[in-house]
Amino acid sequence: MKHLISAKSLTKQDILSVIDRALHMQNVQKERNTRLLEGRIMAALFFEPSTRTRLSFETAMLRLGGNVISTENAKEFSSAVKGETLEDTIRVVGGYADVIVLRHNEIGAAARAASVSEVPVLSAGDGAGEHPSQALLDTFTIAKELGRTDDLTVGLVGDLMYGRTVHSLIYTLSQFSNIRFLCAAPSHTPLPDDLIKFATARGATVEFETNLAKVAGEVDVLYQTRIQKERFQSLEEYEASKGLYVIDESILEKMKPSSIIMHPLPRAGEITTAVDRDTRAAYFRQTHYGVPVRMALLLDSLTTDEGV
Ligand code: ASP
């Protein structure tokens, strides 16, 4: 079964084939009458807040002619409140839908769900763990905007410890050649060691820098993240971490004309709105790439060798 649980297990070929298929999906999306997944149902089970991920997965399914059932606040409004385990919920929903898109607050929840599911499970984020579909759309964004996925210096800025999108992005980009990560994180939210080891074992370079202006001057991609307030054990640590790295017009001035700024969004002050006017601000375009990429993922998970 074609689950998507982690970006760690994706090969370069897997990533390139999602990119290829998503390029095709950009055209399919324009047709507005595709029936590729007609009669199929996607369940969106969201135990944590979401705007982009849930709505773009739902849009992707609808654009493919499929249907959607959705619970956007499963932590409060599903039987989880009555004590139902995630495993039981997945067994039940698998009888209603052909594919389950799951966001959960616990690391490892997507893997647990997949282990009992009779239909494909696509992770839409598991706590501070991973966000594989975001990494695929981020990699697609880089391919579209810069025309390549090799030979990149990528600045990773902000909450590199709890920011799950960064974790998955390191897994995807490390599959490519000549990748250099330049990390700028507050001291309370450093990049976890296992990710540094993963990237270096695959030949990427991981460097650390505290001066954001210096990072900005060197990168092809400046990947900014939100300090993940909801994951902190202490409010003091959160307060000490936020606002340290803000991309504003002075940072833009340091950036190469050919570089881009990305952010998985939502932002909470770490990119000023004045930056939005600059063509290098790619973060809203990045959100739109989510639809064709998730169309590609849904098609892939629901396609067998015999066809859709
Ligand atoms: N939307 C992204 C996520 O769900 C990033 C964030 O929330 O800061 O991980």
CSV table of C-alpha atoms and ligand atoms in Angstrom, one decimal:
chain,number,residue,atom,x,y,z
A,1,MET,CA,0.0,0.0,0.0
A,2,LYS,CA,1.3,3.4,-0.9
A,3,HIS,CA,1.4,5.3,2.5
A,4,LEU,CA,3.3,8.6,2.9
A,5,ILE,CA,4.6,8.6,6.4
A,6,SER,CA,8.1,10.0,6.3
A,7,ALA,CA,10.3,11.8,3.8
A,8,LYS,CA,13.2,9.9,5.1
A,9,SER,CA,12.5,6.8,3.1
A,10,LEU,CA,11.9,8.6,-0.2
A,11,THR,CA,14.5,8.0,-2.9
A,12,LYS,CA,15.7,10.6,-5.3
A,13,GLN,CA,13.7,8.7,-8.0
A,14,ASP,CA,10.6,8.9,-5.8
A,15,ILE,CA,11.0,12.6,-5.4
A,16,LEU,CA,11.7,13.3,-9.1
A,17,SER,CA,8.6,11.3,-10.1
A,18,VAL,CA,6.4,13.3,-7.7
A,19,ILE,CA,7.8,16.5,-9.3
A,20,ASP,CA,7.2,15.1,-12.8
A,21,ARG,CA,3.7,14.1,-12.0
A,22,ALA,CA,2.9,17.4,-10.3
A,23,LEU,CA,4.1,19.3,-13.4
A,24,HIS,CA,1.6,17.3,-15.3
A,25,MET,CA,-1.1,18.0,-12.6
A,26,GLN,CA,-0.6,21.7,-13.1
A,27,ASN,CA,-2.2,21.2,-16.5
A,28,VAL,CA,-4.8,18.8,-15.3
A,29,GLN,CA,-5.8,21.3,-12.7
A,30,LYS,CA,-6.5,23.9,-15.4
A,31,GLU,CA,-8.9,21.5,-17.2
A,32,ARG,CA,-11.4,21.7,-14.4
A,33,ASN,CA,-13.3,18.6,-15.5
A,34,THR,CA,-10.9,15.7,-14.6
A,35,ARG,CA,-12.5,12.5,-13.5
A,36,LEU,CA,-9.3,10.6,-12.7
A,37,LEU,CA,-10.5,9.8,-9.1
A,38,GLU,CA,-14.2,9.9,-9.7
A,39,GLY,CA,-16.0,7.7,-7.2
A,40,ARG,CA,-13.1,7.8,-4.7
A,41,ILE,CA,-13.3,9.3,-1.2
A,42,MET,CA,-10.5,11.0,0.7
A,43,ALA,CA,-10.9,11.4,4.5
A,44,ALA,CA,-9.1,14.4,6.0
A,45,LEU,CA,-8.6,13.6,9.7
A,46,PHE,CA,-7.0,16.6,11.4
A,47,PHE,CA,-6.2,16.5,15.1
A,48,GLU,CA,-4.3,19.8,14.9
A,49,PRO,CA,-5.1,23.1,13.3
A,50,SER,CA,-4.4,23.6,9.6
A,51,THR,CA,-5.4,25.9,6.7
A,52,ARG,CA,-3.1,25.2,3.8
A,53,THR,CA,-2.5,21.5,4.2
A,54,ARG,CA,-6.1,20.4,4.7
A,55,LEU,CA,-7.6,22.8,2.1
A,56,SER,CA,-5.0,22.0,-0.5
A,57,PHE,CA,-5.4,18.2,0.0
A,58,GLU,CA,-9.2,18.7,-0.3
A,59,THR,CA,-8.8,20.9,-3.3
A,60,ALA,CA,-6.5,18.4,-4.9
A,61,MET,CA,-9.0,15.5,-4.4
A,62,LEU,CA,-11.9,17.7,-5.7
A,63,ARG,CA,-9.9,18.8,-8.8
A,64,LEU,CA,-9.3,15.1,-9.6
A,65,GLY,CA,-13.0,14.5,-9.5
A,66,GLY,CA,-13.0,12.7,-6.1
A,67,ASN,CA,-15.0,13.4,-3.0
A,68,VAL,CA,-13.9,14.5,0.5
A,69,ILE,CA,-15.1,13.7,4.1
A,70,SER,CA,-13.4,15.8,6.7
A,71,THR,CA,-13.0,16.5,10.4
A,72,GLU,CA,-11.0,19.6,11.0
A,73,ASN,CA,-10.8,19.5,14.8
A,74,ALA,CA,-10.7,15.8,15.5
A,75,LYS,CA,-9.1,16.3,18.9
A,76,GLU,CA,-12.2,18.0,20.1
A,77,PHE,CA,-15.0,16.8,17.9
A,78,SER,CA,-14.2,13.2,17.1
A,79,SER,CA,-14.6,10.1,19.4
A,80,ALA,CA,-11.0,10.8,20.5
A,81,VAL,CA,-12.7,12.9,23.2
A,82,LYS,CA,-14.5,9.7,24.4
A,83,GLY,CA,-11.1,7.9,24.6
A,84,GLU,CA,-11.1,6.2,21.3
A,85,THR,CA,-7.5,5.3,20.2
A,86,LEU,CA,-6.1,6.6,16.9
A,87,GLU,CA,-5.8,3.0,15.8
A,88,ASP,CA,-9.5,2.4,16.3
A,89,THR,CA,-10.4,5.6,14.5
A,90,ILE,CA,-8.3,4.7,11.5
A,91,ARG,CA,-9.8,1.2,11.3
A,92,VAL,CA,-13.3,2.8,11.2
A,93,VAL,CA,-12.5,5.6,8.8
A,94,GLY,CA,-10.8,3.1,6.5
A,95,GLY,CA,-14.2,1.6,6.0
A,96,TYR,CA,-15.6,4.9,4.7
A,97,ALA,CA,-12.8,6.3,2.6
A,98,ASP,CA,-10.2,5.1,0.0
A,99,VAL,CA,-7.4,7.2,1.4
A,100,ILE,CA,-6.8,8.9,4.8
A,101,VAL,CA,-4.9,12.2,5.1
A,102,LEU,CA,-3.9,12.5,8.8
A,103,ARG,CA,-2.6,15.3,10.9
A,104,HIS,CA,-1.8,14.4,14.5
A,105,ASN,CA,-0.1,16.1,17.4
A,106,GLU,CA,2.1,13.1,18.3
A,107,ILE,CA,5.4,12.2,16.7
A,108,GLY,CA,5.0,8.7,15.2
A,109,ALA,CA,1.2,8.9,14.9
A,110,ALA,CA,1.2,8.5,11.1
A,111,ALA,CA,3.3,5.4,11.3
A,112,ARG,CA,0.9,4.0,14.0
A,113,ALA,CA,-2.0,4.8,11.8
A,114,ALA,CA,-0.4,3.1,8.7
A,115,SER,CA,0.3,0.0,10.7
A,116,VAL,CA,-3.4,-0.7,11.2
A,117,SER,CA,-4.9,0.9,8.1
A,118,GLU,CA,-6.5,-0.9,5.2
A,119,VAL,CA,-6.3,2.1,3.0
A,120,PRO,CA,-3.3,4.4,2.2
A,121,VAL,CA,-2.4,6.9,4.9
A,122,LEU,CA,-0.8,10.2,3.9
A,123,SER,CA,0.7,12.1,6.7
A,124,ALA,CA,-0.2,15.8,7.0
A,125,GLY,CA,2.2,16.3,9.9
A,126,ASP,CA,2.9,14.4,13.1
A,127,GLY,CA,3.7,16.7,16.0
A,128,ALA,CA,7.2,18.0,15.9
A,129,GLY,CA,8.2,15.0,13.7
A,130,GLU,CA,7.7,15.3,10.0
A,131,HIS,CA,5.6,16.9,7.3
A,132,PRO,CA,6.5,14.9,4.2
A,133,SER,CA,3.9,16.3,1.7
A,134,GLN,CA,5.1,19.8,2.6
A,135,ALA,CA,8.7,18.8,1.9
A,136,LEU,CA,7.6,17.5,-1.5
A,137,LEU,CA,5.8,20.7,-2.3
A,138,ASP,CA,8.8,22.7,-1.0
A,139,THR,CA,11.1,20.6,-3.2
A,140,PHE,CA,8.7,21.2,-6.2
A,141,THR,CA,8.8,24.9,-5.4
A,142,ILE,CA,12.6,25.0,-5.6
A,143,ALA,CA,12.5,23.0,-8.9
A,144,LYS,CA,9.9,25.4,-10.4
A,145,GLU,CA,11.4,28.6,-9.1
A,146,LEU,CA,15.1,27.9,-9.6
A,147,GLY,CA,15.0,25.3,-12.3
A,148,ARG,CA,17.1,22.8,-10.3
A,149,THR,CA,17.3,20.6,-7.2
A,150,ASP,CA,21.1,20.1,-7.2
A,151,ASP,CA,23.8,22.7,-6.4
A,152,LEU,CA,22.0,24.6,-3.8
A,153,THR,CA,22.8,26.6,-0.7
A,154,VAL,CA,19.8,26.5,1.5
A,155,GLY,CA,19.4,28.8,4.6
A,156,LEU,CA,17.3,27.1,7.3
A,157,VAL,CA,16.1,29.7,9.7
A,158,GLY,CA,14.1,29.8,12.9
A,159,ASP,CA,12.7,26.8,14.8
A,160,LEU,CA,14.8,23.9,13.5
A,161,MET,CA,14.0,21.7,16.4
A,162,TYR,CA,10.2,21.6,16.5
A,163,GLY,CA,9.7,22.8,12.9
A,164,ARG,CA,8.7,19.5,11.2
A,165,THR,CA,8.7,20.9,7.7
A,166,VAL,CA,12.5,21.5,8.0
A,167,HIS,CA,13.0,17.9,9.1
A,168,SER,CA,11.3,16.5,6.1
A,169,LEU,CA,12.9,19.0,3.7
A,170,ILE,CA,16.3,18.0,4.9
A,171,TYR,CA,15.4,14.4,4.0
A,172,THR,CA,14.3,15.2,0.5
A,173,LEU,CA,17.0,17.7,-0.4
A,174,SER,CA,19.8,15.5,1.0
A,175,GLN,CA,19.1,13.1,-1.9
A,176,PHE,CA,20.4,15.6,-4.4
A,177,SER,CA,24.0,16.6,-5.2
A,178,ASN,CA,26.1,19.5,-3.8
A,179,ILE,CA,23.6,20.6,-1.1
A,180,ARG,CA,24.8,23.0,1.6
A,181,PHE,CA,22.5,23.8,4.5
A,182,LEU,CA,23.3,27.0,6.4
A,183,CYS,CA,21.4,26.8,9.7
A,184,ALA,CA,20.4,29.9,11.8
A,185,ALA,CA,18.4,28.8,14.9
A,186,PRO,CA,17.8,30.3,18.4
A,187,SER,CA,19.8,28.4,21.0
A,188,HIS,CA,16.6,26.7,22.4
A,189,THR,CA,15.6,25.3,19.0
A,190,PRO,CA,18.7,23.8,17.3
A,191,LEU,CA,18.6,21.3,14.5
A,192,PRO,CA,18.4,17.8,16.0
A,193,ASP,CA,21.6,15.7,15.7
A,194,ASP,CA,20.0,12.9,13.8
A,195,LEU,CA,19.1,15.2,11.0
A,196,ILE,CA,22.7,16.6,10.8
A,197,LYS,CA,23.9,13.0,10.7
A,198,PHE,CA,21.4,12.1,8.0
A,199,ALA,CA,22.3,15.0,5.8
A,200,THR,CA,26.1,14.6,6.1
A,201,ALA,CA,25.9,10.9,5.6
A,202,ARG,CA,24.3,11.6,2.2
A,203,GLY,CA,27.0,14.1,1.3
A,204,ALA,CA,25.3,17.4,2.1
A,205,THR,CA,27.2,20.0,4.1
A,206,VAL,CA,25.6,21.4,7.3
A,207,GLU,CA,27.0,24.7,8.7
A,208,PHE,CA,25.8,27.0,11.5
A,209,GLU,CA,25.6,30.7,11.5
A,210,THR,CA,24.1,33.2,13.9
A,211,ASN,CA,24.1,36.2,11.6
A,212,LEU,CA,21.0,36.2,9.4
A,213,ALA,CA,22.4,38.9,7.1
A,214,LYS,CA,25.4,36.7,6.4
A,215,VAL,CA,23.2,33.7,5.7
A,216,ALA,CA,21.0,35.8,3.3
A,217,GLY,CA,24.0,36.8,1.3
A,218,GLU,CA,25.1,33.3,0.6
A,219,VAL,CA,21.9,31.3,-0.1
A,220,ASP,CA,19.8,30.3,-3.1
A,221,VAL,CA,16.9,29.5,-0.9
A,222,LEU,CA,16.2,31.3,2.4
A,223,TYR,CA,13.8,29.0,4.2
A,224,GLN,CA,12.2,30.8,7.1
A,225,THR,CA,10.1,29.1,9.8
A,226,ARG,CA,7.7,30.1,12.6
A,227,ILE,CA,8.8,29.5,16.2
A,228,GLN,CA,6.5,26.7,17.1
A,229,LYS,CA,4.9,28.2,20.2
A,230,GLU,CA,2.6,25.2,20.8
A,231,ARG,CA,5.5,22.8,21.2
A,232,PHE,CA,7.5,24.6,23.9
A,233,GLN,CA,7.5,23.3,27.5
A,234,SER,CA,8.2,26.7,28.9
A,235,LEU,CA,6.8,30.1,27.9
A,236,GLU,CA,10.2,31.7,28.8
A,237,GLU,CA,12.0,29.6,26.2
A,238,TYR,CA,9.5,30.5,23.6
A,239,GLU,CA,9.8,34.3,24.4
A,240,ALA,CA,13.6,34.0,24.3
A,241,SER,CA,13.4,32.3,20.9
A,242,LYS,CA,10.9,34.4,19.0
A,243,GLY,CA,11.8,37.6,17.1
A,244,LEU,CA,15.5,36.8,16.9
A,245,TYR,CA,15.5,36.2,13.1
A,246,VAL,CA,13.3,38.5,11.1
A,247,ILE,CA,13.4,38.8,7.3
A,248,ASP,CA,12.8,42.5,6.5
A,249,GLU,CA,13.9,44.8,3.7
A,250,SER,CA,17.5,45.1,5.1
A,251,ILE,CA,17.9,41.3,4.8
A,252,LEU,CA,16.4,41.4,1.2
A,253,GLU,CA,19.2,43.8,0.2
A,254,LYS,CA,21.8,41.2,1.1
A,255,MET,CA,20.2,38.5,-1.0
A,256,LYS,CA,21.3,37.5,-4.5
A,257,PRO,CA,18.8,38.6,-7.3
A,258,SER,CA,18.3,34.9,-8.3
A,259,SER,CA,17.5,33.7,-4.8
A,260,ILE,CA,14.1,33.0,-3.2
A,261,ILE,CA,12.5,33.2,0.2
A,262,MET,CA,10.3,30.3,1.3
A,263,HIS,CA,8.2,29.7,4.4
A,264,PRO,CA,5.7,26.9,5.0
A,265,LEU,CA,3.4,29.5,6.6
A,266,PRO,CA,1.7,30.6,8.8
A,267,ARG,CA,4.1,33.4,9.6
A,268,ALA,CA,4.0,35.1,13.0
A,269,GLY,CA,6.1,38.2,12.4
A,270,GLU,CA,9.3,36.5,11.1
A,271,ILE,CA,8.9,37.9,7.6
A,272,THR,CA,7.7,41.5,7.5
A,273,THR,CA,4.8,42.3,5.0
A,274,ALA,CA,7.1,44.8,3.2
A,275,VAL,CA,9.0,41.8,1.9
A,276,ASP,CA,5.9,40.4,0.1
A,277,ARG,CA,6.3,42.9,-2.8
A,278,ASP,CA,9.7,41.6,-3.8
A,279,THR,CA,9.5,38.9,-6.5
A,280,ARG,CA,12.0,36.8,-4.5
A,281,ALA,CA,9.2,36.3,-1.9
A,282,ALA,CA,8.1,32.9,-3.1
A,283,TYR,CA,6.0,31.8,-0.1
A,284,PHE,CA,2.5,32.5,-1.5
A,285,ARG,CA,3.4,30.8,-4.8
A,286,GLN,CA,4.7,28.0,-2.6
A,287,THR,CA,1.3,27.5,-1.1
A,288,HIS,CA,-0.3,27.2,-4.5
A,289,TYR,CA,2.1,24.5,-5.6
A,290,GLY,CA,0.6,22.4,-2.8
A,291,VAL,CA,-2.4,21.6,-5.0
A,292,PRO,CA,-0.6,19.9,-8.0
A,293,VAL,CA,1.8,18.2,-5.6
A,294,ARG,CA,-1.0,16.7,-3.5
A,295,MET,CA,-2.9,15.8,-6.7
A,296,ALA,CA,0.2,13.8,-7.6
A,297,LEU,CA,0.3,12.2,-4.2
A,298,LEU,CA,-3.4,11.2,-4.2
A,299,LEU,CA,-3.2,9.8,-7.7
A,300,ASP,CA,-0.1,7.8,-6.7
A,301,SER,CA,-1.6,6.4,-3.6
A,302,LEU,CA,-4.9,5.4,-5.3
A,303,THR,CA,-3.3,4.1,-8.5
A,304,THR,CA,-2.5,0.4,-9.0
A,305,ASP,CA,-0.6,-1.2,-11.8
A,306,GLU,CA,-3.9,-1.9,-13.5
A,307,GLY,CA,-4.8,1.8,-13.5
A,308,VAL,CA,-6.8,4.1,-11.3
B,1,ASP,N1,2.1,24.8,8.5
B,1,ASP,C1,3.4,24.2,8.9
B,1,ASP,C2,3.1,22.9,9.7
B,1,ASP,O1,2.0,22.5,9.9
B,1,ASP,C3,4.3,25.1,9.5
B,1,ASP,C4,3.9,25.8,10.8
B,1,ASP,O2,2.8,25.5,11.4
B,1,ASP,O3,4.6,26.7,11.3
B,1,ASP,O4,4.1,22.4,10.2
